[in-house]
Coordinates of C-alpha atoms and ligand atoms in Angstrom, one line a residue:
M14 CA 93.5 114.3 125.6
A15 CA 92.6 113.8 122.4
T16 CA 89.9 111.4 121.4
I17 CA 91.1 108.5 120.0
R18 CA 88.8 106.9 117.0
S19 CA 88.7 102.9 116.5
S20 CA 89.4 104.1 113.0
E21 CA 93.1 105.4 113.9
I22 CA 93.9 102.1 115.4
T23 CA 92.3 99.9 112.7
D24 CA 95.7 99.8 111.1
H25 CA 97.6 98.5 113.9
R26 CA 95.4 96.0 114.9
V27 CA 96.2 94.4 111.8
Y28 CA 99.7 93.7 113.4
L29 CA 98.8 93.6 117.2
N30 CA 99.1 89.3 116.8
R31 CA 102.7 89.7 116.2
R32 CA 103.9 88.4 119.2
T33 CA 107.7 90.2 119.1
F34 CA 105.8 92.9 118.8
I35 CA 103.4 92.6 121.4
Q36 CA 105.9 91.6 124.3
G37 CA 108.3 94.6 122.7
L38 CA 105.5 96.8 123.9
I39 CA 105.4 95.3 127.5
A40 CA 108.8 95.2 127.8
A41 CA 108.7 98.9 126.8
G42 CA 105.8 99.4 129.2
G43 CA 107.8 98.2 132.0
A44 CA 105.7 95.0 132.6
T45 CA 107.6 91.7 133.5
L46 CA 108.6 89.8 130.4
A47 CA 107.8 86.2 129.8
A48 CA 110.7 84.3 128.9
D49 CA 110.1 82.7 125.5
A50 CA 111.7 80.8 122.6
A51 CA 109.9 83.9 120.1
W52 CA 111.6 86.9 122.5
A53 CA 115.0 85.2 122.7
Q54 CA 115.0 85.8 118.7
R55 CA 115.3 89.4 119.8
P56 CA 118.8 91.0 118.6
A57 CA 121.2 91.9 121.0
A58 CA 123.5 94.8 119.7
H59 CA 126.3 93.2 117.9
G60 CA 129.3 95.5 119.6
R61 CA 130.9 96.0 115.8
R62 CA 130.9 99.4 116.5
L63 CA 131.6 102.2 114.1
T64 CA 133.5 105.2 114.5
T65 CA 131.4 108.1 113.8
I66 CA 130.8 112.1 114.5
S67 CA 127.7 113.9 115.3
S68 CA 125.7 115.1 112.8
P69 CA 124.1 119.4 112.6
L70 CA 121.2 117.5 110.9
S71 CA 120.1 114.9 113.1
T72 CA 116.5 115.7 114.9
T73 CA 117.1 116.6 118.7
E74 CA 113.8 113.8 119.4
K75 CA 114.5 110.7 121.5
P76 CA 115.3 107.6 119.6
N77 CA 113.6 104.4 119.8
T78 CA 115.5 101.5 121.4
W79 CA 117.7 99.3 119.4
E80 CA 115.0 96.4 120.0
H81 CA 112.3 98.7 118.0
V82 CA 114.4 99.7 115.2
T83 CA 115.3 96.2 114.8
T84 CA 112.7 93.2 115.3
Y85 CA 109.1 95.9 114.1
N86 CA 110.1 96.4 110.6
N87 CA 110.0 95.5 106.4
F88 CA 111.8 93.8 104.4
Y89 CA 110.4 91.4 102.1
E90 CA 113.1 89.5 101.1
F91 CA 112.5 87.7 104.4
G92 CA 109.4 87.8 104.6
T93 CA 106.2 90.3 105.1
D94 CA 105.3 90.7 108.6
K95 CA 106.8 93.3 110.6
S96 CA 109.0 90.7 112.7
D97 CA 110.1 88.3 109.6
P98 CA 113.2 90.3 109.6
A99 CA 114.7 90.3 112.2
T100 CA 113.7 86.2 112.3
H101 CA 114.4 85.0 109.4
S102 CA 117.9 87.1 108.3
P103 CA 120.2 86.2 111.0
K104 CA 121.3 83.4 108.5
F105 CA 121.9 86.1 105.6
K106 CA 125.5 86.6 104.6
P107 CA 126.5 89.4 102.6
V108 CA 128.8 88.6 100.0
Q109 CA 132.6 89.2 100.6
P110 CA 133.4 91.7 99.7
W111 CA 130.6 93.4 99.5
T112 CA 130.1 95.0 95.5
V113 CA 128.1 98.0 94.3
A114 CA 127.9 97.9 90.2
I115 CA 127.9 101.9 89.3
E116 CA 126.1 102.0 86.0
G117 CA 124.9 104.7 83.2
E118 CA 125.3 108.1 82.6
C119 CA 128.1 108.7 84.4
A120 CA 131.4 108.9 83.5
K121 CA 133.4 106.5 86.0
P122 CA 131.1 103.7 85.6
G123 CA 132.3 100.0 87.6
T124 CA 132.5 98.0 90.5
I125 CA 133.2 99.4 93.4
T126 CA 134.0 97.4 96.9
L127 CA 132.0 98.9 99.9
E128 CA 135.6 99.3 101.4
D129 CA 136.2 101.5 98.6
L130 CA 133.3 103.2 98.8
L131 CA 134.4 104.4 102.8
K132 CA 137.4 105.5 101.9
G133 CA 137.8 108.9 102.8
E134 CA 134.3 109.1 104.2
T135 CA 133.7 110.1 107.7
L136 CA 130.9 108.3 108.9
E137 CA 128.0 110.6 110.6
D138 CA 125.3 109.5 113.5
R139 CA 122.2 110.8 111.6
V140 CA 119.3 110.8 114.0
Y141 CA 116.4 110.5 111.3
R142 CA 112.3 111.0 112.3
H143 CA 111.2 107.6 109.9
R144 CA 107.3 107.5 108.8
C145 CA 106.3 104.3 107.0
V146 CA 103.0 104.4 105.1
E147 CA 101.0 102.0 107.2
A148 CA 101.1 105.1 109.8
W149 CA 103.9 104.4 112.6
S150 CA 107.1 105.9 112.9
M151 CA 110.3 106.1 114.6
V152 CA 113.7 107.6 115.2
I153 CA 116.7 106.2 114.4
P154 CA 119.6 106.9 114.7
W155 CA 121.1 105.8 111.9
V156 CA 125.4 106.0 110.7
G157 CA 125.7 106.9 107.1
F158 CA 127.4 109.5 104.5
P159 CA 125.6 111.6 102.0
L160 CA 125.1 109.9 98.9
A161 CA 126.1 113.1 96.9
N162 CA 129.8 112.3 97.8
L163 CA 129.5 108.7 96.1
I164 CA 127.5 110.7 93.0
K165 CA 130.4 113.7 92.7
K166 CA 132.7 110.9 92.5
V167 CA 131.0 108.8 89.4
Q168 CA 130.7 112.2 87.9
P169 CA 127.1 112.1 86.5
T170 CA 126.3 112.7 83.0
S171 CA 123.9 116.1 81.7
K172 CA 121.7 113.2 80.6
A173 CA 121.4 111.8 84.4
K174 CA 118.1 113.0 85.1
F175 CA 117.4 109.7 88.1
V176 CA 119.2 107.6 90.2
E177 CA 118.2 104.0 90.7
F178 CA 119.0 101.5 92.9
T179 CA 118.9 97.8 93.6
T180 CA 118.7 95.6 96.3
L181 CA 120.5 91.7 96.2
L182 CA 118.7 89.1 94.2
D183 CA 119.4 85.7 96.1
P184 CA 116.6 83.5 96.3
S185 CA 119.1 81.1 98.2
Q186 CA 119.4 83.4 100.5
M187 CA 116.8 85.4 100.6
P188 CA 113.3 83.0 101.2
G189 CA 110.8 85.9 100.3
Q190 CA 112.0 86.4 96.5
R191 CA 110.4 82.7 95.9
E192 CA 107.4 84.2 96.7
G193 CA 105.9 87.0 94.0
V194 CA 104.8 89.4 96.7
L195 CA 106.8 91.9 94.9
E196 CA 108.6 91.7 91.4
W197 CA 112.3 91.4 92.5
P198 CA 115.0 92.7 92.6
Y199 CA 113.7 95.4 94.6
V200 CA 114.1 98.5 93.0
E201 CA 113.8 102.1 94.1
G202 CA 114.3 105.1 92.7
L203 CA 115.3 109.2 93.6
R204 CA 115.4 112.6 91.0
M205 CA 118.8 114.2 90.8
D206 CA 118.1 116.3 93.1
E207 CA 117.0 114.4 95.6
A208 CA 119.9 112.5 95.6
L209 CA 122.0 114.7 96.0
H210 CA 120.6 116.6 99.0
P211 CA 122.5 116.8 102.4
L212 CA 119.9 114.9 104.1
T213 CA 120.0 111.9 101.7
I214 CA 122.6 109.1 103.4
L215 CA 123.8 105.5 102.4
A216 CA 124.0 104.1 105.3
V217 CA 126.2 101.6 107.2
G218 CA 125.1 101.7 110.5
V219 CA 122.0 102.4 113.2
Y220 CA 122.9 102.9 116.8
G221 CA 126.4 103.2 116.1
E222 CA 127.0 100.1 115.1
V223 CA 127.1 98.0 111.8
L224 CA 123.9 97.2 110.3
P225 CA 122.1 94.4 111.1
N226 CA 120.9 92.0 108.5
Q227 CA 117.3 92.9 109.0
N228 CA 118.3 96.9 108.3
G229 CA 119.7 96.4 105.1
A230 CA 122.8 95.1 105.3
P231 CA 125.5 96.1 104.5
L232 CA 124.5 99.3 102.7
R233 CA 121.2 100.6 102.1
L234 CA 119.5 104.0 101.5
V235 CA 117.8 106.9 103.9
V236 CA 115.4 109.5 102.3
P237 CA 114.1 111.0 105.8
W238 CA 111.3 113.1 104.2
K239 CA 109.8 110.2 102.4
Y240 CA 107.9 107.1 103.4
G241 CA 110.1 104.1 104.3
F242 CA 109.8 102.0 101.2
K243 CA 111.9 104.1 99.9
G244 CA 115.3 103.5 101.8
A245 CA 116.1 100.3 99.5
K246 CA 118.3 98.1 101.4
S247 CA 121.1 95.8 100.9
I248 CA 122.5 97.5 97.6
V249 CA 124.2 96.3 94.6
R250 CA 123.4 98.6 92.1
I251 CA 123.2 102.2 91.5
R252 CA 122.0 103.5 88.2
F253 CA 122.4 106.6 86.2
V254 CA 119.3 107.1 84.1
E255 CA 117.2 109.4 81.8
R256 CA 113.8 108.2 82.7
Q257 CA 112.3 107.6 85.6
P258 CA 112.8 104.3 87.4
R259 CA 109.9 101.6 87.7
T260 CA 110.2 100.9 91.1
S261 CA 109.0 97.9 93.2
W262 CA 106.4 99.6 95.2
M263 CA 105.0 101.6 91.9
I264 CA 104.9 98.0 89.4
N265 CA 102.8 96.5 92.8
W266 CA 100.5 99.3 93.2
P267 CA 100.4 101.9 91.2
A268 CA 97.5 104.1 92.9
A269 CA 98.9 103.6 96.5
Y270 CA 102.9 104.0 95.8
G271 CA 103.6 107.2 93.2
F272 CA 107.2 107.5 92.5
Y273 CA 107.3 110.8 94.6
S274 CA 106.1 109.1 97.9
N275 CA 106.8 112.3 100.0
V276 CA 105.4 111.9 103.6
N277 CA 102.4 114.0 103.1
P278 CA 99.7 114.5 105.4
S279 CA 96.8 115.6 102.6
V280 CA 97.2 112.8 100.6
N281 CA 95.8 109.8 101.6
H282 CA 96.9 106.2 101.2
P283 CA 94.3 104.4 99.5
R284 CA 93.9 102.2 102.7
H285 CA 94.9 104.6 105.2
S286 CA 94.3 108.4 106.1
Q287 CA 98.0 109.5 106.6
S288 CA 96.9 112.4 108.5
T289 CA 98.4 111.5 111.8
E290 CA 100.3 108.7 112.7
A291 CA 101.5 106.2 115.9
R292 CA 105.2 106.8 117.3
L293 CA 105.8 103.1 118.4
P294 CA 106.3 101.8 120.8
S295 CA 102.4 104.1 121.0
L296 CA 100.2 102.3 119.3
F297 CA 97.6 104.7 119.0
R298 CA 97.8 107.6 115.7
T299 CA 97.9 110.6 118.3
M300 CA 100.9 112.6 116.0
R301 CA 100.1 114.8 113.4
T302 CA 101.9 114.0 110.4
Q303 CA 103.7 116.3 109.4
M304 CA 104.8 117.2 105.7
F305 CA 107.8 116.1 104.2
N306 CA 107.9 114.5 107.7
G307 CA 109.3 117.1 109.3
Y308 CA 112.2 118.3 107.0
G309 CA 109.8 121.1 104.5
E310 CA 112.4 123.8 105.2
Q311 CA 115.4 121.9 103.8
V312 CA 113.4 119.7 101.2
A313 CA 110.4 122.2 99.9
S314 CA 112.1 124.1 97.9
L315 CA 112.7 120.7 95.2
Y316 CA 108.6 120.2 94.5
K317 CA 107.6 124.2 94.4
D318 CA 106.6 123.4 90.5
L319 CA 105.2 119.6 91.3
D320 CA 101.5 119.3 92.1
L321 CA 102.1 116.9 95.4
R322 CA 98.4 115.5 94.5
K323 CA 99.0 114.4 91.5
N324 CA 102.7 113.9 92.3
Y325 CA 102.1 111.4 95.1
Ligands
MTE2 N1 115.3 96.0 99.3 C1 113.9 96.1 100.4 N2 114.3 97.4 100.8 C2 113.4 97.8 101.7 C3 112.2 97.3 102.3 C4 111.6 95.6 101.4 O1 111.0 95.0 101.4 N3 112.8 95.5 100.7 N4 111.0 97.1 103.3 C5 111.5 99.1 102.8 C6 109.9 99.6 104.1 S1 108.5 99.6 103.5 C7 110.3 100.1 105.1 S2 109.3 100.7 106.0 C8 111.9 100.5 105.7 C9 111.9 99.6 107.2 O2 113.3 99.4 107.3 P1 114.2 100.5 108.5 O3 113.7 100.6 109.8 O4 115.6 99.3 108.4 O5 114.3 101.1 107.7 O6 112.9 99.6 104.6 C10 112.3 99.7 103.3 N5 113.4 98.8 102.1
MO3 MO1 107.2 100.7 105.2

């Protein structure tokens, strides 16, 4: 049994006063759960099922529960606490029909509805490891389809070197956007070869069901070898560009959040060691973090000519 140094749990102590999360831990530990107003916020699986096939690219690790996946995460548009997305997003109504603007360096720019985007797609269950900068991790059973399928349809030009993803801007529905915690709207980006990689998906569901609001309804990005924040939520624009996009987190704190943000145990975040992680519901960082979150065999070749200490 490894000895746990107090420094290894400091990051988590910051979140220990998050009531819903603590109760989640108690529940996971099998203790009796007190009936409590906050816990009543816990979303139940809503039952809007999707038809899916399972993917050979799934990990065989056991997924975290629906409760973990949907009550402990980040979606700053709804607040900065880990429990805020679940608490403050239920009233959010994704615009119907949801549309995505396809812009920039491609042969077929235009506006596409989510329904059209899904035409001809087979939805896959993709069970992926998910590693956050704050040093916790989960295993999440996403439902989605390869981003590459969409990219091929809209035919990027030879000038398209990067893909930029933008989240909905709607301060009337997203209270976090009335605060200056990040530059809004939330922007993320990938290099073209990362975007085309078969592990990279656009997700529309989790646990076989339509995405709940807090996980990025109705459409979000999932890139399993990168830190969780690369997965932009509630996407309304996908733009093909020649230059590396300025992402919201790079603008917020460039020394901590680089463009690549590949999971890398040997490069520390200014505030956290990145060498170990706590697999929720455990609070202890007893797991060694793997290079590329364990997806090195599939993705390491993308970075063979890059110094990953400089390009963090
Ligand atoms: N628009 C938007 N997307 C976002 C975020 C956010 O604040 N706003 N947070 C990111 C971070 S830091 C993480 S860890 C994941 C968490 O949500 P998930 O568990 O549903 O992936 O969403 C990412 N996508
Ligand atoms: Mo994160």
